[in-house]
XYZ file of C-alpha atoms in Angstrom:
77
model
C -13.579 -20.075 -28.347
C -10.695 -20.482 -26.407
C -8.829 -17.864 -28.059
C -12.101 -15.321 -27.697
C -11.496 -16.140 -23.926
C -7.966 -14.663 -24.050
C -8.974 -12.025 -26.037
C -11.551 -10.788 -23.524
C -9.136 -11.608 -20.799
C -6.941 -9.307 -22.285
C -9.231 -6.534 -23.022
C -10.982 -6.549 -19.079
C -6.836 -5.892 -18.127
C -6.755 -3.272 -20.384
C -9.812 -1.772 -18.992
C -8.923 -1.804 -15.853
C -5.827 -0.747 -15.434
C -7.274 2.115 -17.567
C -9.824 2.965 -14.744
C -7.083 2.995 -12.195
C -5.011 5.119 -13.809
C -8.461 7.500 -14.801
C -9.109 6.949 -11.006
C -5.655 8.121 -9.687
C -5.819 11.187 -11.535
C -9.327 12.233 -10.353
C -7.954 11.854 -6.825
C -4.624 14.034 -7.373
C -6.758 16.548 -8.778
C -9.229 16.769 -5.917
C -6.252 16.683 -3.661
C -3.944 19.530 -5.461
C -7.948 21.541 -6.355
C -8.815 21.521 -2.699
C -9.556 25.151 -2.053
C -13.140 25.134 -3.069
C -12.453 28.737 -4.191
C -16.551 29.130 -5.150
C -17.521 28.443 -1.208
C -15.195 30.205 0.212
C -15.793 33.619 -2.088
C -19.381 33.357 -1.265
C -18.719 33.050 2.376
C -16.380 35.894 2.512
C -18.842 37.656 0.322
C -21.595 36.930 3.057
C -19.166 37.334 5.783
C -18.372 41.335 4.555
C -22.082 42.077 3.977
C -23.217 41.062 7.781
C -23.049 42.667 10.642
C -22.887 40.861 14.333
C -26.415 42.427 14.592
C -27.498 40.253 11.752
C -25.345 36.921 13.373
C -27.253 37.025 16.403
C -30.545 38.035 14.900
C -30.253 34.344 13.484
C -29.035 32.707 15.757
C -31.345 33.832 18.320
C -32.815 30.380 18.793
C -29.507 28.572 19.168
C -28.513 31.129 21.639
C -32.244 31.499 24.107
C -33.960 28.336 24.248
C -35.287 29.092 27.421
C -36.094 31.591 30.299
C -33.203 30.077 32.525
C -30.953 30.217 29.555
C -31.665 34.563 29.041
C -30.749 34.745 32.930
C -27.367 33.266 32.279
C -24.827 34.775 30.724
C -24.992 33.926 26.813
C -22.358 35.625 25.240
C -19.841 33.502 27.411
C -20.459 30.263 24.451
C-alpha cells in the first residue's frame, strides 16, 4: 500500500510539472501571437468601407443627448 502511495506520489509530480510546462507554452504563444490579425482585418475592412457620414450617423446618440448639448459645440469631443 505503501509503495502504491509512492507510486501515485510520483505520478501527481509527473503530472504536474507536465501542466506547467503545457501552461508556459500556451502563455508564450499568446504573448509572441498577440496581433489578433482576424480583428484587426475586419476593422480595417469596416474602417475603408465607412464614411464619417456613416460614424456620426451612429453615433448620433452619444454625441446629442439633449437640446443644451445641440447648442454647444459637439464636434469639439
Amino acid at each position: 500500500m505503501m509503495e502504491n502511495a509512492k507510486w501515485r506520489n510520483e505520478q501527481r509530480k509527473k503530472n504536474v510539472t507536465r501542466y506547467r510546462e503545457e501552461e508556459d507554452k500556451e502563455q508564450e504563444e499568446i504573448i509572441n501571437d498577440h496581433k489578433s490579425s482576424f480583428v484587426n482585418d475586419m476593422m480595417s475592412e469596416h474602417a475603408s468601407k465607412s464614411s464619417l457620414e456613416d460614424r456620426l450617423n451612429r453615433n448620433k446618440h452619444n454625441i446629442q443627448r439633449t437640446q443644451s448639448a445641440l447648442d454647444k459645440n459637439f464636434l469639439r469631443k
